Amino acid sequence: MTTLRNDSRNRQLFMTRFPKGEAGPGDFEVREAPMPEPKDGEVLVEIQYLSVDAALRLIMRDSKDFLFRVQPGDLVRGGVAGKVVESRNPKFKQGDYVTGGLGVQNYAVSDGTGLEKVDTSIAPLPQWLGGMGVSGLTAYFAVTEECKPGPGHTMVVNGAAGAVGSIAGQIGRIMGARVIGITGSDEKARWLTDELGFDVAINYKKGDLYEQLVEAAPDRINSIFDNVGGDILNESLRWIALRGTVLLCGSTSQYTQEKMEGPSNYIWLGTMRARMQGFVVYDYADKFAAAQQQLAAWVKDGKLVMRENIVDGDVGDFPDVFQRLYHGENRGKMVIRLPAATA
């Protein structure tokens, strides 16, 4: 692939207005800026892959509810993977591959804060944005530390074909649980069962979801790994087991809504003495390295499949790919491979 290293300009994506509903191309614009130059203590990173995450829409709203927001005129936030092409920081050298939240652009300067060196001999570079990155770590700790499935345990994963859900369901199976995935197409359902080893996959767009859950889990659901919220979570709550766990890892159905709505079937939490709790992966930051070693070992042993949905493009393609994510066009982690990609 060609490289942009000799280009004297840096393409960057900015948000121009608060989106209404789904964010689309009209909410963004590409601007060109001079090539950034690192100062003492800084590094210049050539960005090769852009992470495309549904949760970005959550902070792109005209609301003070969130501490970290993207507002009109801001560079669009986003995780990236790339290569250090110039270093004036002793902790990094030229040629190091790194990940970090450097935003949607071709090049970025960083003082090293939040920048993580990655080993591409263990996993390919884009995988460090997916299964080996925040998505995989979220799945790992949410399942192993909170849901804690095992033999005799039934776990339901909402948004099961996404970056987090696809990993979470497989970890549940590794731990001995019966895993039911909920997704939005027959094609994705077949992928979950045939390639990822889910015991059952339900297409929520076909038939009554509650009835399908009752049929798939006659002894009720011990844990619900929720990435979606909305009606799917609401129907799942009706079949929670005694002292079951509902883990809120995401709520993609609500991110585009001006007014978010919670579940009305919460009464079943009281009846079944179940618990519902939020989850943020950064609570486990001191255990990330050990978790990544375990994830890599499972992949090597053939127990875990990590899937990146890689789209070739550039900075200006981000809005379109982001919209495609909301239309359910991904299987696994959605990533944009930039022209500079070499790994």
Coordinates of N, CA, C and O in Angstrom, one line a residue, residues 74-247:
D74 N -15.1 20.3 17.0 CA -14.1 19.4 17.6 C -13.6 18.3 16.6 O -14.4 17.9 15.8
L75 N -12.4 18.0 16.8 CA -11.9 16.8 16.1 C -12.6 15.6 16.6 O -12.9 15.5 17.8
V76 N -13.1 14.7 15.7 CA -13.8 13.5 16.1 C -13.0 12.6 16.9 O -11.9 12.2 16.5
R77 N -13.4 12.2 18.1 CA -12.7 11.3 18.9 C -12.7 9.9 18.3 O -13.6 9.5 17.6
G78 N -11.7 9.1 18.7 CA -11.7 7.8 18.2 C -10.4 7.1 18.5 O -9.3 7.7 18.6
G79 N -10.5 5.8 18.7 CA -9.3 5.0 18.9 C -8.6 4.7 17.6 O -9.2 4.5 16.5
V80 N -7.3 4.6 17.6 CA -6.5 4.4 16.4 C -5.4 3.4 16.7 O -5.0 3.2 17.8
A81 N -4.8 2.8 15.6 CA -3.6 2.0 15.7 C -2.7 2.5 14.6 O -3.1 2.8 13.5
G82 N -1.4 2.7 14.9 CA -0.5 3.2 13.9 C 1.0 3.0 14.3 O 1.3 2.2 15.2
K83 N 1.9 3.7 13.6 CA 3.3 3.5 13.8 C 4.0 4.8 14.2 O 3.6 5.8 13.6
V84 N 4.9 4.7 15.1 CA 5.7 5.9 15.5 C 6.7 6.1 14.3 O 7.5 5.3 14.0
V85 N 6.6 7.3 13.7 CA 7.5 7.6 12.6 C 8.5 8.6 13.0 O 9.5 8.8 12.2
E86 N 8.4 9.3 14.1 CA 9.4 10.2 14.6 C 9.2 10.2 16.1 O 8.1 10.4 16.6
S87 N 10.3 10.1 16.9 CA 10.2 10.1 18.3 C 11.2 11.0 19.0 O 12.4 11.0 18.7
R88 N 10.7 11.9 19.9 CA 11.5 12.7 20.8 C 11.1 12.4 22.2 O 11.2 13.2 23.1
N89 N 10.6 11.1 22.4 CA 10.2 10.6 23.7 C 11.0 9.3 24.0 O 10.9 8.4 23.2
P90 N 11.8 9.2 25.1 CA 12.6 8.1 25.3 C 11.9 6.8 25.5 O 12.4 5.7 25.4
K91 N 10.6 6.8 25.7 CA 9.8 5.6 26.0 C 9.3 5.0 24.6 O 8.8 3.8 24.7
F92 N 9.5 5.7 23.5 CA 9.1 5.2 22.2 C 10.2 5.4 21.2 O 11.0 6.3 21.3
K93 N 10.3 4.4 20.3 CA 11.3 4.6 19.2 C 10.6 4.5 17.9 O 9.5 4.0 17.8
Q94 N 11.3 5.0 16.9 CA 10.7 5.0 15.5 C 10.5 3.5 15.1 O 11.3 2.6 15.3
G95 N 9.3 3.2 14.6 CA 8.9 1.9 14.2 C 8.1 1.2 15.2 O 7.5 0.1 14.9
D96 N 7.9 1.7 16.4 CA 7.0 1.1 17.4 C 5.5 1.2 16.9 O 5.1 2.2 16.3
Y97 N 4.8 0.1 17.0 CA 3.4 0.1 16.7 C 2.6 0.4 18.0 O 3.0 -0.1 19.1
V98 N 1.6 1.3 17.9 CA 1.0 1.8 19.1 C -0.5 1.9 18.9 O -1.0 2.0 17.7
T99 N -1.3 2.0 19.9 CA -2.7 2.3 19.9 C -3.0 3.4 20.9 O -2.2 3.6 21.9
G100 N -4.1 4.1 20.7 CA -4.5 5.2 21.6 C -5.6 6.0 21.0 O -6.0 5.8 19.9
G101 N -6.2 6.9 21.8 CA -7.3 7.7 21.4 C -6.8 9.0 20.8 O -7.0 10.1 21.4
L102 N -6.3 8.9 19.6 CA -5.7 10.1 18.9 C -6.6 10.8 18.0 O -6.3 11.8 17.4
G103 N -7.8 10.3 17.8 CA -8.8 10.9 16.9 C -8.7 10.5 15.5 O -7.8 9.8 15.0
V104 N -9.7 11.0 14.7 CA -9.9 10.6 13.3 C -9.0 11.5 12.4 O -9.5 12.6 12.0
Q105 N -7.8 11.1 12.1 CA -6.9 11.9 11.3 C -5.8 10.9 10.8 O -5.7 9.8 11.2
N106 N -5.0 11.4 9.9 CA -3.9 10.6 9.3 C -2.6 10.6 10.2 O -1.9 9.6 10.2
Y107 N -2.4 11.7 10.9 CA -1.2 11.8 11.7 C -1.6 12.4 13.0 O -2.5 13.3 13.1
A108 N -0.9 12.1 14.1 CA -1.1 12.8 15.4 C 0.2 12.8 16.2 O 1.0 12.0 16.1
V109 N 0.3 13.9 17.0 CA 1.4 14.1 17.9 C 0.9 13.7 19.3 O -0.3 14.1 19.7
S110 N 1.7 13.0 20.1 CA 1.3 12.6 21.4 C 2.5 12.7 22.3 O 3.6 12.5 21.9
D111 N 2.2 13.1 23.6 CA 3.3 13.1 24.6 C 3.4 11.7 25.2 O 4.2 11.5 26.2
G112 N 2.7 10.7 24.7 CA 2.8 9.3 25.2 C 1.7 9.0 26.2 O 1.5 7.8 26.5
T113 N 1.0 10.0 26.7 CA -0.1 9.7 27.7 C -1.2 8.9 27.0 O -1.8 9.3 25.9
G114 N -1.6 7.7 27.5 CA -2.6 6.9 26.9 C -2.2 6.1 25.7 O -3.0 5.5 25.1
L115 N -0.9 6.2 25.3 CA -0.4 5.5 24.1 C 0.2 4.2 24.6 O 1.0 4.1 25.5
E116 N -0.3 3.1 23.9 CA 0.1 1.8 24.3 C 0.9 1.1 23.2 O 0.4 1.0 22.1
K117 N 2.1 0.6 23.5 CA 2.9 -0.1 22.5 C 2.3 -1.5 22.4 O 1.8 -2.1 23.4
V118 N 2.2 -2.0 21.1 CA 1.6 -3.3 20.9 C 2.5 -4.2 20.1 O 3.4 -3.7 19.4
D119 N 2.4 -5.5 20.3 CA 3.3 -6.5 19.7 C 2.6 -7.1 18.6 O 1.7 -8.0 18.8
T120 N 2.9 -6.8 17.4 CA 2.3 -7.3 16.2 C 2.7 -8.8 15.9 O 2.1 -9.4 15.0
S121 N 3.6 -9.3 16.6 CA 4.0 -10.7 16.5 C 3.0 -11.6 17.2 O 2.8 -12.8 16.9
I122 N 2.3 -11.0 18.2 CA 1.3 -11.7 19.0 C -0.1 -11.7 18.3 O -0.8 -12.7 18.2
A123 N -0.4 -10.5 17.7 CA -1.7 -10.3 17.0 C -1.5 -9.2 16.0 O -0.7 -8.3 16.2
P124 N -2.2 -9.3 14.9 CA -2.1 -8.2 13.9 C -2.5 -6.9 14.4 O -3.4 -6.8 15.3
L125 N -2.0 -5.8 13.8 CA -2.3 -4.5 14.3 C -3.8 -4.1 14.5 O -4.2 -3.6 15.5
P126 N -4.6 -4.4 13.5 CA -6.0 -4.0 13.7 C -6.7 -4.8 14.8 O -7.7 -4.3 15.4
Q127 N -6.2 -6.0 15.1 CA -6.8 -6.7 16.2 C -6.6 -6.1 17.6 O -7.4 -6.3 18.5
W128 N -5.6 -5.2 17.7 CA -5.4 -4.5 18.9 C -6.4 -3.4 19.1 O -6.5 -2.8 20.2
L129 N -7.2 -3.1 18.1 CA -8.4 -2.2 18.3 C -9.7 -3.0 18.6 O -10.7 -2.4 19.0
G130 N -9.6 -4.3 18.4 CA -10.8 -5.2 18.6 C -10.6 -6.2 19.7 O -10.6 -5.8 20.9
G131 N -10.4 -7.4 19.3 CA -10.3 -8.5 20.3 C -9.2 -8.3 21.3 O -9.4 -8.8 22.5
M132 N -8.1 -7.8 20.9 CA -7.0 -7.6 21.9 C -7.0 -6.2 22.5 O -6.2 -5.9 23.4
G133 N -8.0 -5.4 22.1 CA -8.1 -4.0 22.6 C -9.3 -3.9 23.6 O -9.7 -4.8 24.2
V134 N -9.9 -2.7 23.6 CA -10.9 -2.4 24.5 C -12.1 -3.3 24.4 O -12.8 -3.7 25.3
S135 N -12.5 -3.6 23.1 CA -13.6 -4.5 22.9 C -13.4 -5.9 23.5 O -14.3 -6.4 24.3
G136 N -12.3 -6.5 23.3 CA -12.0 -7.8 23.8 C -11.9 -7.7 25.3 O -12.3 -8.7 26.1
L137 N -11.2 -6.7 25.8 CA -11.0 -6.6 27.3 C -12.4 -6.4 28.0 O -12.6 -6.9 29.1
T138 N -13.2 -5.6 27.4 CA -14.6 -5.4 27.9 C -15.3 -6.7 28.1 O -15.8 -7.1 29.1
A139 N -15.3 -7.5 27.0 CA -15.9 -8.8 27.0 C -15.2 -9.7 28.1 O -15.9 -10.4 28.8
Y140 N -13.9 -9.7 28.1 CA -13.2 -10.6 29.1 C -13.6 -10.3 30.5 O -14.0 -11.2 31.3
F141 N -13.4 -9.1 30.9 CA -13.7 -8.8 32.4 C -15.2 -8.8 32.7 O -15.5 -9.2 33.8
A142 N -16.0 -8.4 31.8 CA -17.5 -8.4 32.1 C -17.9 -9.8 32.3 O -18.7 -10.1 33.2
V143 N -17.4 -10.8 31.5 CA -17.8 -12.2 31.7 C -17.1 -12.8 32.8 O -17.8 -13.4 33.7
T144 N -15.8 -12.7 32.9 CA -15.1 -13.5 33.9 C -15.2 -12.9 35.3 O -15.2 -13.6 36.3
E145 N -15.4 -11.6 35.4 CA -15.4 -10.9 36.8 C -16.8 -10.6 37.3 O -17.1 -10.5 38.5
E146 N -17.8 -10.5 36.3 CA -19.1 -10.1 36.7 C -20.2 -11.1 36.5 O -20.9 -11.5 37.4
C147 N -20.3 -11.6 35.2 CA -21.3 -12.7 34.9 C -20.9 -14.0 35.5 O -21.7 -14.7 36.0
K148 N -19.6 -14.3 35.5 CA -19.1 -15.5 36.1 C -19.8 -16.8 35.7 O -20.3 -17.5 36.6
P149 N -19.9 -17.1 34.4 CA -20.7 -18.3 34.0 C -19.9 -19.5 34.3 O -18.7 -19.5 34.5
G150 N -20.6 -20.7 34.2 CA -19.9 -22.0 34.3 C -20.9 -23.0 33.9 O -22.0 -22.7 33.4
P151 N -20.6 -24.3 34.1 CA -21.5 -25.4 33.7 C -22.9 -25.2 34.4 O -22.9 -24.8 35.6
G152 N -23.9 -25.4 33.7 CA -25.3 -25.2 34.2 C -25.8 -23.8 34.2 O -26.9 -23.5 34.6
H153 N -25.0 -22.9 33.7 CA -25.3 -21.4 33.6 C -25.7 -21.1 32.2 O -25.1 -21.5 31.2
T154 N -26.8 -20.3 32.0 CA -27.2 -19.9 30.7 C -27.0 -18.4 30.6 O -27.5 -17.6 31.4
M155 N -26.3 -18.0 29.6 CA -25.9 -16.6 29.4 C -26.5 -16.1 28.1 O -26.3 -16.8 27.0
V156 N -27.2 -15.0 28.1 CA -27.7 -14.4 26.9 C -26.9 -13.2 26.5 O -26.6 -12.3 27.4
V157 N -26.4 -13.1 25.3 CA -25.7 -11.9 24.8 C -26.5 -11.1 23.8 O -26.8 -11.7 22.7
N158 N -26.8 -9.9 24.1 CA -27.5 -9.0 23.2 C -26.5 -8.3 22.3 O -25.4 -7.9 22.8
G159 N -26.8 -8.1 21.1 CA -25.8 -7.5 20.1 C -24.6 -8.5 20.0 O -23.5 -8.1 20.0
A160 N -25.0 -9.8 19.8 CA -24.0 -10.8 19.9 C -23.0 -10.9 18.7 O -21.9 -11.5 18.8
A161 N -23.3 -10.3 17.6 CA -22.4 -10.3 16.4 C -21.5 -9.1 16.4 O -20.7 -9.0 15.4
G162 N -21.6 -8.2 17.4 CA -20.7 -7.1 17.4 C -19.3 -7.3 18.0 O -19.0 -8.5 18.3
A163 N -18.5 -6.3 18.1 CA -17.2 -6.4 18.5 C -17.0 -7.0 19.9 O -16.2 -7.8 20.2
V164 N -17.9 -6.5 20.8 CA -17.8 -7.0 22.2 C -18.6 -8.3 22.4 O -18.1 -9.3 22.9
G165 N -19.8 -8.3 21.9 CA -20.7 -9.5 22.1 C -20.2 -10.8 21.5 O -20.3 -11.8 22.1
S166 N -19.5 -10.7 20.3 CA -19.0 -11.9 19.7 C -17.9 -12.5 20.5 O -17.7 -13.7 20.6
I167 N -17.1 -11.7 21.2 CA -16.0 -12.2 22.1 C -16.6 -12.7 23.4 O -16.3 -13.7 23.9
A168 N -17.6 -11.9 24.0 CA -18.2 -12.3 25.2 C -18.8 -13.7 25.2 O -18.7 -14.5 26.1
G169 N -19.6 -13.9 24.1 CA -20.3 -15.2 24.0 C -19.3 -16.4 24.0 O -19.5 -17.4 24.6
Q170 N -18.2 -16.2 23.2 CA -17.2 -17.2 23.2 C -16.5 -17.5 24.5 O -16.2 -18.6 24.9
I171 N -16.3 -16.4 25.2 CA -15.7 -16.6 26.6 C -16.6 -17.3 27.5 O -16.2 -18.2 28.3
G172 N -17.9 -17.0 27.4 CA -18.9 -17.8 28.2 C -18.9 -19.2 27.9 O -18.9 -20.1 28.8
R173 N -18.7 -19.6 26.6 CA -18.6 -21.0 26.2 C -17.4 -21.6 26.7 O -17.4 -22.8 27.2
I174 N -16.2 -20.9 26.7 CA -15.0 -21.4 27.2 C -15.1 -21.8 28.7 O -14.6 -22.7 29.2
M175 N -15.9 -21.0 29.4 CA -16.1 -21.2 30.8 C -17.2 -22.2 31.1 O -17.5 -22.4 32.3
G176 N -17.8 -22.8 30.1 CA -18.7 -23.9 30.3 C -20.1 -23.6 30.3 O -21.0 -24.5 30.5
A177 N -20.5 -22.3 30.0 CA -21.9 -21.9 30.0 C -22.6 -22.3 28.7 O -22.0 -22.5 27.7
R178 N -23.9 -22.3 28.8 CA -24.8 -22.4 27.6 C -25.0 -21.0 27.1 O -25.5 -20.1 27.9
V179 N -24.6 -20.6 25.9 CA -24.7 -19.3 25.4 C -25.7 -19.1 24.3 O -25.7 -19.8 23.3
I180 N -26.6 -18.1 24.5 CA -27.6 -17.7 23.5 C -27.3 -16.3 23.0 O -27.2 -15.4 23.8
G181 N -27.1 -16.2 21.7 CA -26.8 -14.9 21.1 C -28.0 -14.3 20.4 O -28.8 -15.0 19.8
I182 N -28.2 -13.0 20.6 CA -29.3 -12.3 19.9 C -28.7 -11.4 18.9 O -27.9 -10.6 19.2
T183 N -29.2 -11.5 17.7 CA -28.7 -10.6 16.6 C -29.8 -10.3 15.6 O -31.0 -10.6 15.9
G184 N -29.5 -9.6 14.5 CA -30.5 -9.0 13.7 C -30.7 -9.6 12.3 O -31.4 -9.1 11.4
S185 N -30.0 -10.8 12.0 CA -30.2 -11.4 10.7 C -29.9 -12.9 10.8 O -29.1 -13.3 11.7
D186 N -30.4 -13.6 9.8 CA -30.2 -15.1 9.8 C -28.7 -15.3 9.5 O -28.1 -16.3 10.0
E187 N -28.1 -14.5 8.6 CA -26.7 -14.7 8.3 C -25.8 -14.6 9.5 O -24.9 -15.4 9.8
K188 N -26.1 -13.5 10.3 CA -25.3 -13.4 11.5 C -25.5 -14.5 12.5 O -24.6 -14.9 13.2
A189 N -26.8 -14.9 12.6 CA -27.1 -16.0 13.5 C -26.3 -17.3 13.1 O -25.8 -18.0 14.0
R190 N -26.2 -17.6 11.9 CA -25.5 -18.7 11.4 C -24.0 -18.6 11.7 O -23.3 -19.6 12.2
W191 N -23.5 -17.4 11.6 CA -22.1 -17.1 11.9 C -21.8 -17.4 13.4 O -20.8 -18.0 13.8
L192 N -22.7 -17.0 14.3 CA -22.6 -17.1 15.7 C -22.5 -18.6 16.1 O -21.7 -19.0 16.9
T193 N -23.4 -19.4 15.5 CA -23.4 -20.8 15.9 C -22.4 -21.7 15.1 O -21.7 -22.5 15.7
D194 N -22.2 -21.4 13.8 CA -21.4 -22.2 13.0 C -19.9 -22.0 13.2 O -19.1 -22.9 13.2
E195 N -19.5 -20.7 13.4 CA -18.1 -20.3 13.5 C -17.7 -20.0 14.9 O -16.5 -20.3 15.3
L196 N -18.5 -19.4 15.7 CA -18.1 -18.9 17.0 C -18.6 -19.9 18.1 O -18.1 -19.7 19.3
G197 N -19.4 -20.8 17.8 CA -19.7 -21.9 18.8 C -20.8 -21.5 19.8 O -21.0 -22.2 20.8
F198 N -21.6 -20.5 19.5 CA -22.8 -20.2 20.3 C -23.7 -21.4 20.3 O -23.9 -22.0 19.2
D199 N -24.4 -21.7 21.4 CA -25.3 -22.8 21.4 C -26.6 -22.5 20.6 O -27.1 -23.4 19.9
V200 N -27.1 -21.3 20.7 CA -28.3 -20.9 20.0 C -28.1 -19.5 19.6 O -27.5 -18.7 20.3
A201 N -28.6 -19.1 18.4 CA -28.6 -17.7 18.0 C -30.0 -17.4 17.6 O -30.7 -18.1 16.8
I202 N -30.5 -16.2 18.0 CA -31.9 -15.8 17.8 C -31.9 -14.5 16.9 O -31.1 -13.6 17.2
N203 N -32.6 -14.5 15.9 CA -32.8 -13.3 15.1 C -34.1 -12.6 15.6 O -35.2 -13.0 15.5
Y204 N -33.8 -11.5 16.3 CA -34.9 -10.8 17.0 C -35.9 -10.2 16.1 O -37.0 -9.8 16.5
K205 N -35.6 -10.1 14.8 CA -36.5 -9.5 13.8 C -37.5 -10.5 13.3 O -38.4 -10.2 12.5
K206 N -37.3 -11.8 13.7 CA -38.2 -12.8 13.2 C -38.9 -13.5 14.4 O -38.3 -14.2 15.1
G207 N -40.2 -13.3 14.5 CA -41.0 -13.9 15.6 C -40.9 -13.2 16.9 O -40.3 -12.1 17.0
D208 N -41.6 -13.7 17.9 CA -41.6 -13.1 19.2 C -40.4 -13.4 20.0 O -40.0 -14.6 20.2
L209 N -39.6 -12.4 20.4 CA -38.3 -12.6 21.0 C -38.5 -13.3 22.4 O -37.7 -14.2 22.7
Y210 N -39.5 -12.9 23.1 CA -39.7 -13.5 24.4 C -39.9 -15.0 24.3 O -39.4 -15.8 25.0
E211 N -40.8 -15.4 23.4 CA -41.1 -16.8 23.2 C -39.9 -17.6 22.7 O -39.7 -18.7 23.1
Q212 N -39.0 -16.9 21.9 CA -37.8 -17.6 21.4 C -36.8 -17.8 22.6 O -36.2 -18.8 22.7
L213 N -36.8 -16.8 23.5 CA -35.9 -17.0 24.7 C -36.4 -18.1 25.6 O -35.6 -18.9 26.1
V214 N -37.7 -18.2 25.8 CA -38.3 -19.2 26.6 C -38.0 -20.6 26.1 O -37.6 -21.5 26.8
E215 N -38.1 -20.7 24.7 CA -37.8 -22.0 24.1 C -36.3 -22.3 24.2 O -35.9 -23.5 24.4
A216 N -35.4 -21.3 24.0 CA -34.0 -21.6 24.0 C -33.4 -21.8 25.4 O -32.4 -22.5 25.6
A217 N -34.1 -21.2 26.4 CA -33.6 -21.3 27.8 C -34.8 -21.7 28.7 O -35.3 -20.9 29.5
P218 N -35.2 -23.0 28.7 CA -36.4 -23.4 29.5 C -36.2 -23.2 31.0 O -37.2 -23.1 31.7
D219 N -34.9 -23.2 31.4 CA -34.7 -23.0 32.9 C -34.3 -21.6 33.2 O -33.7 -21.3 34.2
R220 N -34.7 -20.6 32.3 CA -34.5 -19.2 32.5 C -33.0 -18.8 32.3 O -32.2 -19.6 32.0
I221 N -32.8 -17.5 32.3 CA -31.5 -16.9 32.0 C -30.7 -16.5 33.2 O -31.2 -15.7 34.0
N222 N -29.5 -17.0 33.4 CA -28.7 -16.7 34.6 C -28.0 -15.3 34.5 O -27.8 -14.6 35.5
S223 N -27.6 -15.0 33.3 CA -27.0 -13.7 33.1 C -27.3 -13.1 31.7 O -27.4 -13.9 30.7
I224 N -27.5 -11.8 31.7 CA -27.8 -11.1 30.4 C -26.6 -10.1 30.2 O -26.4 -9.2 31.0
F225 N -25.9 -10.3 29.1 CA -24.8 -9.4 28.8 C -25.4 -8.5 27.8 O -25.6 -8.8 26.6
D226 N -25.7 -7.2 28.2 CA -26.5 -6.3 27.4 C -25.6 -5.3 26.7 O -24.9 -4.5 27.4
N227 N -25.7 -5.2 25.4 CA -25.0 -4.2 24.6 C -26.0 -3.3 23.9 O -25.6 -2.3 23.2
V228 N -27.3 -3.5 24.0 CA -28.3 -2.9 23.1 C -29.3 -2.1 23.9 O -29.7 -1.0 23.4
G229 N -29.8 -2.5 25.0 CA -30.9 -1.8 25.7 C -32.2 -1.9 25.0 O -32.4 -2.8 24.1
G230 N -33.1 -1.0 25.2 CA -34.4 -0.9 24.5 C -35.2 -2.2 24.7 O -35.2 -2.8 25.7
D231 N -36.0 -2.5 23.6 CA -36.9 -3.6 23.7 C -36.3 -4.9 23.9 O -36.8 -5.8 24.5
I232 N -35.1 -5.1 23.3 CA -34.4 -6.4 23.4 C -34.0 -6.7 24.9 O -34.3 -7.8 25.4
L233 N -33.5 -5.7 25.6 CA -33.2 -5.8 27.0 C -34.5 -6.0 27.8 O -34.6 -6.9 28.7
N234 N -35.5 -5.2 27.4 CA -36.8 -5.3 28.2 C -37.4 -6.7 28.1 O -37.9 -7.2 29.1
E235 N -37.4 -7.3 26.9 CA -38.0 -8.6 26.8 C -37.1 -9.7 27.5 O -37.6 -10.6 28.1
S236 N -35.8 -9.5 27.5 CA -34.9 -10.4 28.1 C -35.1 -10.5 29.6 O -35.1 -11.5 30.3
L237 N -35.4 -9.3 30.2 CA -35.7 -9.2 31.7 C -36.8 -10.1 32.1 O -36.8 -10.5 33.3
R238 N -37.8 -10.3 31.3 CA -38.9 -11.1 31.7 C -38.6 -12.5 32.0 O -39.3 -13.3 32.6
W239 N -37.4 -13.0 31.5 CA -37.0 -14.4 31.7 C -35.7 -14.6 32.5 O -35.1 -15.6 32.4
I240 N -35.4 -13.5 33.3 CA -34.2 -13.6 34.2 C -34.4 -14.7 35.2 O -35.6 -14.9 35.7
A241 N -33.4 -15.4 35.6 CA -33.5 -16.5 36.6 C -33.3 -15.9 38.0 O -32.9 -14.8 38.2
L242 N -33.6 -16.8 39.0 CA -33.5 -16.4 40.4 C -32.0 -16.0 40.6 O -31.1 -16.7 40.3
R243 N -31.8 -14.8 41.2 CA -30.5 -14.3 41.5 C -29.6 -14.1 40.3 O -28.4 -14.3 40.4
G244 N -30.3 -13.8 39.2 CA -29.5 -13.6 38.0 C -28.8 -12.3 37.9 O -29.0 -11.4 38.8
T245 N -28.0 -12.1 36.9 CA -27.2 -10.9 36.7 C -27.5 -10.2 35.4 O -27.6 -10.9 34.3
V246 N -27.8 -8.9 35.4 CA -27.9 -8.2 34.1 C -26.8 -7.2 34.1 O -26.7 -6.3 34.9
L247 N -25.9 -7.3 33.1 CA -24.8 -6.4 33.0 C -24.9 -5.5 31.9 O -25.1 -5.9 30.7

